[in-house]
Coordinates of N, CA, C and O in Angstrom, one line a residue:
X224 N 31.9 6.9 -18.3 CA 31.8 6.4 -16.8 C 30.8 7.1 -15.8 O 29.8 6.7 -15.2
X225 N 30.9 8.5 -16.0 CA 30.1 9.5 -15.3 C 28.6 9.2 -15.6 O 27.8 9.3 -14.7
X226 N 28.4 9.1 -16.9 CA 27.0 8.9 -17.4 C 26.6 7.6 -16.7 O 25.3 7.9 -16.1
X227 N 27.0 6.5 -16.8 CA 26.6 5.2 -15.9 C 26.3 5.6 -14.7 O 25.4 4.9 -14.2
X228 N 27.4 6.2 -14.0 CA 26.9 6.3 -12.3 C 26.0 7.3 -12.2 O 25.0 6.9 -11.2
X229 N 25.7 8.3 -13.2 CA 24.6 9.2 -13.0 C 23.2 8.2 -13.2 O 22.3 8.6 -12.5
X230 N 23.2 7.4 -14.1 CA 21.9 6.8 -14.4 C 21.6 5.7 -13.4 O 20.5 5.5 -13.1
X231 N 22.8 5.3 -13.1 CA 22.8 4.2 -12.0 C 22.0 4.7 -10.6 O 21.1 4.2 -9.9
X232 N 22.6 6.0 -10.2 CA 22.3 6.7 -9.1 C 20.6 7.2 -9.1 O 20.0 7.1 -8.2
X233 N 20.4 7.7 -10.2 CA 18.8 8.0 -10.7 C 18.1 6.7 -10.4 O 17.0 7.0 -9.9
X234 N 18.5 5.7 -11.0 CA 17.5 4.5 -10.9 C 17.5 4.1 -9.6 O 16.4 3.6 -9.1
X235 N 18.6 4.1 -8.8 CA 18.3 3.8 -7.2 C 17.3 4.6 -6.5 O 16.4 4.2 -5.6
X236 N 17.6 5.8 -6.7 CA 16.4 6.9 -6.2 C 15.2 6.7 -6.5 O 14.1 6.8 -5.9
X237 N 14.9 6.5 -7.8 CA 13.7 5.8 -8.3 C 12.9 4.9 -7.6 O 11.8 4.7 -7.3
X238 N 13.8 3.8 -7.5 CA 13.5 2.7 -6.9 C 12.9 2.8 -5.4 O 12.1 2.4 -4.7
X239 N 13.9 3.6 -4.6 CA 13.6 4.0 -3.2 C 12.1 4.8 -3.1 O 11.6 4.5 -2.3
X240 N 12.2 5.7 -4.1 CA 10.8 6.7 -4.0 C 9.6 5.7 -4.4 O 8.7 6.1 -3.8
X241 N 9.8 4.8 -5.0 CA 8.5 4.0 -5.2 C 8.3 3.0 -4.3 O 7.1 2.8 -4.1
X242 N 9.2 2.5 -3.8 CA 9.1 1.6 -2.8 C 8.6 2.1 -1.3 O 8.0 1.2 -0.6
X243 N 8.9 3.4 -1.1 CA 8.2 4.0 0.0 C 7.0 4.7 0.0 O 6.5 5.4 1.0
X244 N 6.3 4.5 -1.0 CA 5.0 5.1 -1.4 C 4.0 4.6 -0.3 O 3.9 3.4 -0.1
X245 N 3.3 5.7 0.3 CA 2.4 5.3 1.2 C 0.9 5.6 0.8 O 0.7 6.6 0.2
X246 N -0.1 4.8 1.1 CA -1.5 5.0 0.6 C -2.6 4.7 1.7 O -2.1 4.3 2.7
X247 N -3.6 5.1 1.4 CA -4.7 4.8 2.4 C -5.6 3.9 1.7 O -5.9 3.6 0.6
X248 N -5.9 2.7 2.7 CA -6.6 1.5 2.6 C -7.8 1.4 3.5 O -7.7 2.1 4.5
X249 N -8.7 0.9 2.9 CA -10.0 0.8 3.8 C -10.5 -0.8 3.7 O -10.6 -1.3 2.5
X250 N -11.3 -1.2 4.8 CA -11.6 -2.7 4.8 C -13.1 -2.6 4.7 O -13.6 -2.0 5.2
X251 N -13.5 -3.6 3.7 CA -15.0 -3.6 3.2 C -15.5 -4.8 3.7 O -15.0 -5.9 3.0
X252 N -16.8 -4.7 4.1 CA -17.3 -5.9 4.5 C -18.9 -5.8 3.7 O -19.5 -4.8 3.4
X253 N -19.4 -7.1 3.1 CA -20.8 -7.0 2.7 C -21.8 -7.6 3.8 O -21.6 -8.8 4.3
X254 N -22.6 -6.7 4.2 CA -23.7 -7.5 5.2 C -25.0 -7.3 4.8 O -25.5 -6.1 4.6
X255 N -25.5 -8.1 4.5 CA -27.1 -8.1 4.1 C -27.2 -7.5 2.8 O -28.0 -6.5 2.6
X256 N -26.3 -7.5 1.7 CA -26.3 -7.1 0.6 C -25.8 -5.4 0.6 O -25.7 -4.9 -0.4
X257 N -25.6 -5.0 1.9 CA -24.8 -3.7 1.9 C -23.4 -3.7 2.3 O -23.0 -4.3 3.1
X258 N -22.7 -2.9 1.4 CA -20.9 -2.7 1.7 C -20.8 -1.8 3.1 O -21.4 -0.6 2.8
X259 N -20.3 -2.3 3.9 CA -19.8 -1.5 5.4 C -18.3 -1.4 5.3 O -17.9 -2.4 5.0
X260 N -17.9 -0.2 5.4 CA -16.6 0.2 5.7 C -16.2 -0.3 7.1 O -16.8 0.4 8.0
X261 N -15.2 -0.8 7.3 CA -14.8 -1.1 8.7 C -13.2 -1.0 9.0 O -12.8 -2.0 8.5
X262 N -12.5 0.0 9.6 CA -11.3 0.0 9.6 C -10.5 0.8 8.6 O -11.3 0.7 7.3
X263 N -9.5 1.4 8.9 CA -8.8 2.1 7.9 C -7.4 2.0 8.3 O -6.9 2.0 9.3
X264 N -6.5 2.1 7.2 CA -5.1 2.1 7.4 C -4.7 3.3 6.3 O -4.4 3.2 5.2
X265 N -4.1 4.5 7.1 CA -4.0 5.8 6.5 C -2.4 5.8 6.3 O -1.7 5.5 7.4
X266 N -1.8 6.1 5.2 CA -0.4 6.5 5.0 C 0.2 5.2 5.3 O 1.4 5.0 6.0
X267 N -0.3 3.9 4.8 CA 0.3 2.6 5.1 C 1.6 2.2 4.2 O 1.8 2.8 2.7
X268 N 2.7 1.8 4.6 CA 3.6 1.1 4.0 C 3.2 -0.4 3.5 O 2.2 -0.6 3.9
X269 N 4.0 -1.0 2.7 CA 3.4 -2.3 2.2 C 3.6 -3.2 3.4 O 2.6 -3.9 3.1
X270 N 4.2 -3.2 4.3 CA 4.1 -4.2 5.3 C 3.3 -4.0 6.3 O 2.3 -4.7 6.5
X271 N 2.8 -2.6 6.2 CA 1.6 -2.3 7.2 C 0.1 -2.7 6.4 O -0.8 -3.2 7.0
X272 N 0.3 -2.5 5.2 CA -0.9 -2.9 4.3 C -1.2 -4.4 4.3 O -2.3 -4.9 4.3
X273 N 0.0 -5.2 4.3 CA 0.0 -6.7 4.2 C -0.7 -7.0 5.3 O -1.5 -7.9 5.6
X274 N -0.4 -6.5 6.7 CA -1.0 -7.0 7.9 C -2.3 -6.5 7.8 O -3.4 -7.4 8.7
X275 N -2.7 -5.4 7.6 CA -4.1 -4.8 7.7 C -4.9 -5.8 6.7 O -5.9 -6.2 7.0
X276 N -4.3 -6.1 5.4 CA -5.2 -6.8 4.5 C -5.5 -8.4 5.2 O -6.5 -8.9 5.1
X277 N -4.4 -8.9 5.7 CA -4.5 -10.3 6.4 C -5.7 -10.2 7.3 O -6.4 -11.2 7.7
X278 N -5.9 -9.3 8.4 CA -6.7 -9.2 9.4 C -8.3 -8.9 8.6 O -9.1 -9.6 9.3
X279 N -8.2 -8.0 7.6 CA -9.5 -7.9 7.2 C -10.0 -9.2 6.4 O -11.1 -9.5 6.6
X280 N -9.1 -9.9 5.6 CA -9.6 -11.0 5.1 C -10.0 -12.0 5.8 O -10.7 -12.7 5.7
X281 N -9.4 -12.3 7.1 CA -9.5 -13.1 8.1 C -11.0 -13.0 8.6 O -11.7 -13.8 9.1
X282 N -11.4 -11.7 8.6 CA -12.9 -11.4 9.0 C -13.7 -11.4 7.9 O -15.0 -11.1 8.1
X283 N -13.5 -11.9 6.6 CA -14.4 -11.9 5.6 C -14.4 -10.5 4.9 O -15.3 -10.7 4.0
X284 N -13.7 -9.7 5.0 CA -13.6 -8.6 4.3 C -12.7 -8.4 3.1 O -11.9 -9.3 3.1
X285 N -12.7 -7.4 2.4 CA -11.8 -7.0 1.2 C -11.2 -5.8 1.4 O -11.9 -4.8 2.1
X286 N -9.8 -5.7 1.1 CA -9.2 -4.2 1.3 C -9.3 -3.5 0.0 O -9.0 -4.1 -1.0
X287 N -9.7 -2.2 -0.1 CA -9.7 -1.5 -1.3 C -8.8 -0.1 -1.0 O -8.6 0.4 0.1
X288 N -8.2 0.5 -2.1 CA -7.6 1.5 -2.2 C -8.7 2.7 -1.8 O -9.5 2.8 -2.5
X289 N -8.3 3.8 -0.8 CA -9.3 4.7 -0.2 C -9.1 5.9 -1.3 O -8.0 6.3 -1.9

């Protein structure tokens, strides 16, 4: 029983650690055949990245990991 609880606690901590991962993103636009970076989202959570990506896509850009 102790092993099961230990493994379950480890799994929960692992999921929490991965879900709170923060990354850096940049919004790129192609203007006249040249890629232009406009806007950054540094140390973004998933919800912040989703909002950033939506606004970037609405302007015709694409979001990439920095």
